[in-house]
mmCIF file of C-alpha atoms in Angstrom:
data_model
loop_
_atom_site.group_PDB
_atom_site.id
_atom_site.type_symbol
_atom_site.label_atom_id
_atom_site.label_comp_id
_atom_site.label_asym_id
_atom_site.label_seq_id
_atom_site.Cartn_x
_atom_site.Cartn_y
_atom_site.Cartn_z
ATOM 1 C CA LYS A 5 117.597 89.712 100.116
ATOM 2 C CA GLN A 6 115.709 89.906 96.828
ATOM 3 C CA GLU A 7 111.909 89.726 97.067
ATOM 4 C CA VAL A 8 109.625 89.371 94.059
ATOM 5 C CA THR A 9 105.925 90.223 94.218
ATOM 6 C CA GLN A 10 103.163 89.606 91.689
ATOM 7 C CA ILE A 11 99.857 91.416 91.901
ATOM 8 C CA PRO A 12 97.085 90.429 91.441
ATOM 9 C CA ALA A 13 97.270 86.828 92.641
ATOM 10 C CA ALA A 14 94.360 85.914 90.354
ATOM 11 C CA LEU A 15 92.725 87.484 87.319
ATOM 12 C CA SER A 16 89.646 86.593 85.265
ATOM 13 C CA VAL A 17 88.943 88.204 81.886
ATOM 14 C CA PRO A 18 86.622 87.568 78.924
ATOM 15 C CA GLU A 19 88.149 86.164 75.772
ATOM 16 C CA GLY A 20 89.643 88.822 73.505
ATOM 17 C CA GLU A 21 90.574 91.228 76.280
ATOM 18 C CA ASN A 22 94.226 92.199 76.734
ATOM 19 C CA LEU A 23 95.979 90.862 79.841
ATOM 20 C CA VAL A 24 98.342 92.942 81.971
ATOM 21 C CA LEU A 25 100.381 91.092 84.596
ATOM 22 C CA ASN A 26 102.628 92.916 87.041
ATOM 23 C CA CYS A 27 105.880 91.927 88.728
ATOM 24 C CA SER A 28 107.943 93.976 91.168
ATOM 25 C CA PHE A 29 111.331 93.261 92.750
ATOM 26 C CA THR A 30 113.149 94.925 95.618
ATOM 27 C CA ASP A 31 116.798 94.801 94.476
ATOM 28 C CA SER A 32 117.398 96.454 91.106
ATOM 29 C CA ALA A 33 120.825 94.805 90.731
ATOM 30 C CA ILE A 34 119.545 91.998 88.532
ATOM 31 C CA TYR A 35 121.191 90.037 85.721
ATOM 32 C CA ASN A 36 117.947 89.225 83.905
ATOM 33 C CA LEU A 37 114.213 88.641 84.410
ATOM 34 C CA GLN A 38 112.152 85.746 83.084
ATOM 35 C CA TRP A 39 108.441 85.183 82.647
ATOM 36 C CA PHE A 40 107.172 81.604 82.872
ATOM 37 C CA ARG A 41 103.855 79.862 82.291
ATOM 38 C CA GLN A 42 102.727 76.951 84.474
ATOM 39 C CA ASP A 43 99.758 74.720 83.685
ATOM 40 C CA PRO A 44 98.122 72.832 86.590
ATOM 41 C CA GLY A 45 100.318 70.005 87.891
ATOM 42 C CA LYS A 46 103.034 70.728 85.348
ATOM 43 C CA GLY A 47 106.491 72.237 85.212
ATOM 44 C CA LEU A 48 107.357 75.701 83.987
ATOM 45 C CA THR A 49 107.631 76.837 80.394
ATOM 46 C CA SER A 50 109.828 79.864 79.710
ATOM 47 C CA LEU A 51 107.971 82.604 77.811
ATOM 48 C CA LEU A 52 110.329 85.564 77.664
ATOM 49 C CA LEU A 53 113.717 86.521 79.073
ATOM 50 C CA ILE A 54 114.786 90.159 79.378
ATOM 51 C CA GLN A 55 118.431 90.985 79.986
ATOM 52 C CA SER A 56 119.104 93.769 82.485
ATOM 53 C CA SER A 57 120.270 96.054 79.649
ATOM 54 C CA GLN A 58 117.018 95.614 77.699
ATOM 55 C CA ARG A 59 113.721 97.476 78.071
ATOM 56 C CA GLU A 60 111.410 94.917 76.476
ATOM 57 C CA GLN A 61 111.062 91.605 74.678
ATOM 58 C CA THR A 62 108.318 90.444 72.319
ATOM 59 C CA SER A 63 107.172 87.027 71.171
ATOM 60 C CA GLY A 64 103.966 86.795 69.164
ATOM 61 C CA ARG A 65 101.087 88.100 71.311
ATOM 62 C CA LEU A 66 103.390 88.455 74.330
ATOM 63 C CA ASN A 67 105.326 91.563 75.258
ATOM 64 C CA ALA A 68 107.342 92.029 78.441
ATOM 65 C CA SER A 69 108.778 95.318 79.624
ATOM 66 C CA LEU A 70 111.444 95.953 82.229
ATOM 67 C CA ASP A 71 112.063 99.104 84.270
ATOM 68 C CA LYS A 72 115.042 98.156 86.380
ATOM 69 C CA SER A 73 115.314 101.473 88.203
ATOM 70 C CA SER A 74 111.789 101.190 89.586
ATOM 71 C CA GLY A 75 111.992 97.419 90.066
ATOM 72 C CA ARG A 76 109.066 96.565 87.802
ATOM 73 C CA SER A 77 108.234 94.325 84.885
ATOM 74 C CA THR A 78 104.940 93.955 83.054
ATOM 75 C CA LEU A 79 103.780 91.098 80.850
ATOM 76 C CA TYR A 80 101.175 92.018 78.235
ATOM 77 C CA ILE A 81 99.193 89.314 76.452
ATOM 78 C CA ALA A 82 97.195 90.669 73.543
ATOM 79 C CA ALA A 83 93.766 89.363 72.510
ATOM 80 C CA SER A 84 93.567 86.703 75.219
ATOM 81 C CA GLN A 85 92.303 83.202 74.420
ATOM 82 C CA PRO A 86 90.959 80.429 76.700
ATOM 83 C CA GLY A 87 94.218 78.563 76.042
ATOM 84 C CA ASP A 88 96.064 81.371 77.832
ATOM 85 C CA SER A 89 94.499 80.238 81.117
ATOM 86 C CA ALA A 90 97.402 79.263 83.377
ATOM 87 C CA THR A 91 99.569 80.612 86.182
ATOM 88 C CA TYR A 92 102.203 83.121 85.123
ATOM 89 C CA LEU A 93 105.353 83.478 87.193
ATOM 90 C CA CYS A 94 108.125 86.031 87.003
ATOM 91 C CA ALA A 95 111.621 85.395 88.322
ATOM 92 C CA VAL A 96 114.831 87.397 88.535
ATOM 93 C CA ILE A 97 118.455 86.360 88.560
ATOM 94 C CA GLY A 98 120.588 88.537 90.798
ATOM 95 C CA ALA A 99 123.781 90.255 89.746
ATOM 96 C CA ALA A 100 125.808 87.204 90.826
ATOM 97 C CA GLY A 101 124.004 85.418 88.010
ATOM 98 C CA ASN A 102 123.341 82.035 89.521
ATOM 99 C CA LYS A 103 119.991 81.888 91.349
ATOM 100 C CA LEU A 104 116.401 82.576 90.322
ATOM 101 C CA THR A 105 114.067 84.253 92.820
ATOM 102 C CA PHE A 106 110.389 83.715 92.000
ATOM 103 C CA GLY A 107 107.259 85.707 92.588
ATOM 104 C CA GLY A 108 104.125 83.978 93.845
ATOM 105 C CA GLY A 109 102.486 83.954 90.428
ATOM 106 C CA THR A 110 99.265 85.294 88.915
ATOM 107 C CA ARG A 111 96.561 82.737 88.143
ATOM 108 C CA VAL A 112 94.769 83.732 84.936
ATOM 109 C CA LEU A 113 91.380 82.525 83.720
ATOM 110 C CA VAL A 114 90.217 83.543 80.247
ATOM 111 C CA LYS A 115 86.488 82.905 79.880
ATOM 112 C CA PRO A 116 85.072 81.999 76.454
ATOM 113 C CA ASP B 6 114.246 64.473 72.335
ATOM 114 C CA GLY B 7 116.354 66.446 74.800
ATOM 115 C CA GLY B 8 114.783 67.298 78.105
ATOM 116 C CA ILE B 9 114.494 66.819 81.837
ATOM 117 C CA THR B 10 112.860 63.729 83.298
ATOM 118 C CA GLN B 11 111.589 63.643 86.857
ATOM 119 C CA SER B 12 110.383 60.459 88.496
ATOM 120 C CA PRO B 13 108.174 59.355 90.003
ATOM 121 C CA LYS B 14 105.286 61.701 89.179
ATOM 122 C CA TYR B 15 103.636 60.950 92.539
ATOM 123 C CA LEU B 16 105.371 59.785 95.730
ATOM 124 C CA PHE B 17 104.103 58.952 99.189
ATOM 125 C CA ARG B 18 106.214 59.047 102.327
ATOM 126 C CA LYS B 19 105.615 57.418 105.671
ATOM 127 C CA GLU B 20 106.584 59.124 108.900
ATOM 128 C CA GLY B 21 110.302 58.763 109.620
ATOM 129 C CA GLN B 22 111.132 57.618 106.109
ATOM 130 C CA ASN B 23 113.653 59.078 103.675
ATOM 131 C CA VAL B 24 112.589 59.263 100.029
ATOM 132 C CA THR B 25 114.605 60.114 96.916
ATOM 133 C CA LEU B 26 113.321 62.048 93.920
ATOM 134 C CA SER B 27 115.033 61.459 90.602
ATOM 135 C CA CYS B 28 116.034 64.133 88.079
ATOM 136 C CA GLU B 29 117.834 63.271 84.824
ATOM 137 C CA GLN B 30 118.709 65.603 81.946
ATOM 138 C CA ASN B 31 120.154 64.892 78.503
ATOM 139 C CA LEU B 32 120.680 68.532 77.548
ATOM 140 C CA ASN B 33 124.372 68.483 78.489
ATOM 141 C CA HIS B 34 123.716 71.315 80.952
ATOM 142 C CA ASP B 35 126.269 72.069 83.657
ATOM 143 C CA ALA B 36 123.869 73.599 86.192
ATOM 144 C CA MET B 37 120.961 71.823 87.903
ATOM 145 C CA TYR B 38 118.455 72.992 90.501
ATOM 146 C CA TRP B 39 115.781 71.719 92.879
ATOM 147 C CA TYR B 40 112.757 73.840 93.822
ATOM 148 C CA ARG B 41 109.827 73.345 96.147
ATOM 149 C CA GLN B 42 106.384 74.769 95.305
ATOM 150 C CA ASP B 43 103.585 74.961 97.873
ATOM 151 C CA PRO B 44 99.947 75.447 96.772
ATOM 152 C CA GLY B 45 99.280 78.888 95.305
ATOM 153 C CA GLN B 46 102.875 79.992 95.815
ATOM 154 C CA GLY B 47 105.989 80.543 93.775
ATOM 155 C CA LEU B 48 109.070 78.344 93.739
ATOM 156 C CA ARG B 49 111.692 78.289 96.483
ATOM 157 C CA LEU B 50 115.231 77.058 95.836
ATOM 158 C CA ILE B 51 116.334 73.995 97.835
ATOM 159 C CA TYR B 52 119.760 73.138 96.362
ATOM 160 C CA TYR B 53 121.670 73.899 93.198
ATOM 161 C CA SER B 54 124.754 72.545 91.477
ATOM 162 C CA GLN B 55 126.835 74.434 88.947
ATOM 163 C CA ILE B 56 129.200 71.570 88.149
ATOM 164 C CA VAL B 57 129.662 67.861 88.823
ATOM 165 C CA ASN B 58 130.706 66.979 92.389
ATOM 166 C CA ASP B 59 129.747 70.422 93.675
ATOM 167 C CA PHE B 60 126.483 71.804 95.071
ATOM 168 C CA GLN B 61 125.279 74.675 97.256
ATOM 169 C CA LYS B 62 122.375 75.189 99.625
ATOM 170 C CA GLY B 63 119.497 77.314 98.484
ATOM 171 C CA ASP B 64 117.008 79.174 100.650
ATOM 172 C CA ILE B 65 115.303 76.147 102.239
ATOM 173 C CA ALA B 66 117.908 73.334 102.345
ATOM 174 C CA GLU B 67 117.147 72.058 105.869
ATOM 175 C CA GLY B 68 115.791 68.496 105.809
ATOM 176 C CA TYR B 69 117.008 67.830 102.261
ATOM 177 C CA SER B 70 120.180 66.387 100.747
ATOM 178 C CA VAL B 71 121.527 66.064 97.194
ATOM 179 C CA SER B 72 124.390 64.538 95.241
ATOM 180 C CA ARG B 73 125.892 65.336 91.838
ATOM 181 C CA GLU B 74 128.067 62.392 90.866
ATOM 182 C CA LYS B 75 127.177 62.581 87.168
ATOM 183 C CA LYS B 76 126.512 65.588 84.963
ATOM 184 C CA GLU B 77 123.107 64.305 83.871
ATOM 185 C CA SER B 78 121.754 63.345 87.308
ATOM 186 C CA PHE B 79 120.851 65.389 90.404
ATOM 187 C CA PRO B 80 118.772 63.314 92.869
ATOM 188 C CA LEU B 81 117.081 64.945 95.859
ATOM 189 C CA THR B 82 116.553 63.077 99.147
ATOM 190 C CA VAL B 83 113.804 64.294 101.441
ATOM 191 C CA THR B 84 114.911 63.152 104.883
ATOM 192 C CA SER B 85 112.840 62.423 107.979
ATOM 193 C CA ALA B 86 114.139 65.724 109.372
ATOM 194 C CA GLN B 87 111.908 67.582 106.886
ATOM 195 C CA LYS B 88 108.739 67.852 108.992
ATOM 196 C CA ASN B 89 106.494 69.325 106.298
ATOM 197 C CA PRO B 90 107.519 67.624 103.047
ATOM 198 C CA THR B 91 104.140 67.707 101.286
ATOM 199 C CA ALA B 92 104.725 69.852 98.188
ATOM 200 C CA PHE B 93 105.353 69.851 94.447
ATOM 201 C CA TYR B 94 109.062 69.428 93.657
ATOM 202 C CA LEU B 95 110.533 70.782 90.433
ATOM 203 C CA CYS B 96 113.948 70.104 88.946
ATOM 204 C CA ALA B 97 115.576 72.437 86.417
ATOM 205 C CA SER B 98 118.788 72.712 84.445
ATOM 206 C CA SER B 99 120.625 75.403 82.502
ATOM 207 C CA PRO B 100 123.790 75.524 80.375
ATOM 208 C CA THR B 101 125.384 77.792 82.989
ATOM 209 C CA GLY B 102 124.075 79.518 86.102
ATOM 210 C CA SER B 103 122.996 82.704 84.348
ATOM 211 C CA GLN B 104 121.217 81.209 81.329
ATOM 212 C CA PRO B 105 117.518 80.300 81.053
ATOM 213 C CA GLN B 106 116.446 77.284 83.081
ATOM 214 C CA HIS B 107 114.505 74.364 81.627
ATOM 215 C CA PHE B 108 112.096 72.559 83.924
ATOM 216 C CA GLY B 109 110.906 68.997 84.377
ATOM 217 C CA ASP B 110 107.245 68.104 84.950
ATOM 218 C CA GLY B 111 107.637 67.764 88.714
ATOM 219 C CA THR B 112 107.061 65.199 91.470
ATOM 220 C CA ARG B 113 104.176 65.568 93.901
ATOM 221 C CA LEU B 114 105.134 64.278 97.363
ATOM 222 C CA SER B 115 102.502 63.494 99.981
ATOM 223 C CA ILE B 116 102.551 62.072 103.506
ATOM 224 C CA LEU B 117 100.766 58.796 104.280
#
């Protein structure tokens, strides 16, 4: 059974610092991996999706890497801003391609 | 605008009562999902449906029921058999099972 882990559970950084969020998964037979953002009391917003054949995806200040063989993905957020404060979740779709398995999330606070 | 609408935003349940959470989408997506999120944790899959009139159990289906009579609607009933229903419930949809999921804003269910 696929298990997804995110460490640390919470992170606090000063504004302007780069953020590094980690995600690990136990079964490397994945179809793709997604990073989401969740604001308090809200649904999820998709940030980046990496197909299993890709090594990374970039969108603005966000960059996500994928190392399928070691079961790891990292989300980098450059030059953090207070508006980046949120919970970030990673999720993988297994090789069958029909179910997302989520990590527990990393709660980020960017201090002005 | 296209999107996913969940209602109500807040819901209270009395002991022994069944309650139904609504999820409607106008994105013309085939697949729909229900997740449960407990405080400080990731999402766990309750039920999913890849096509009208068909649905499958997720990881934590006990105490819940669903129907998929129309493509745009996927209501979730929390039955009295669910002994710990207090949680944040999120509905999602995707064009097919392997494509990115779009999320609603959630329903927070509490026990009176």
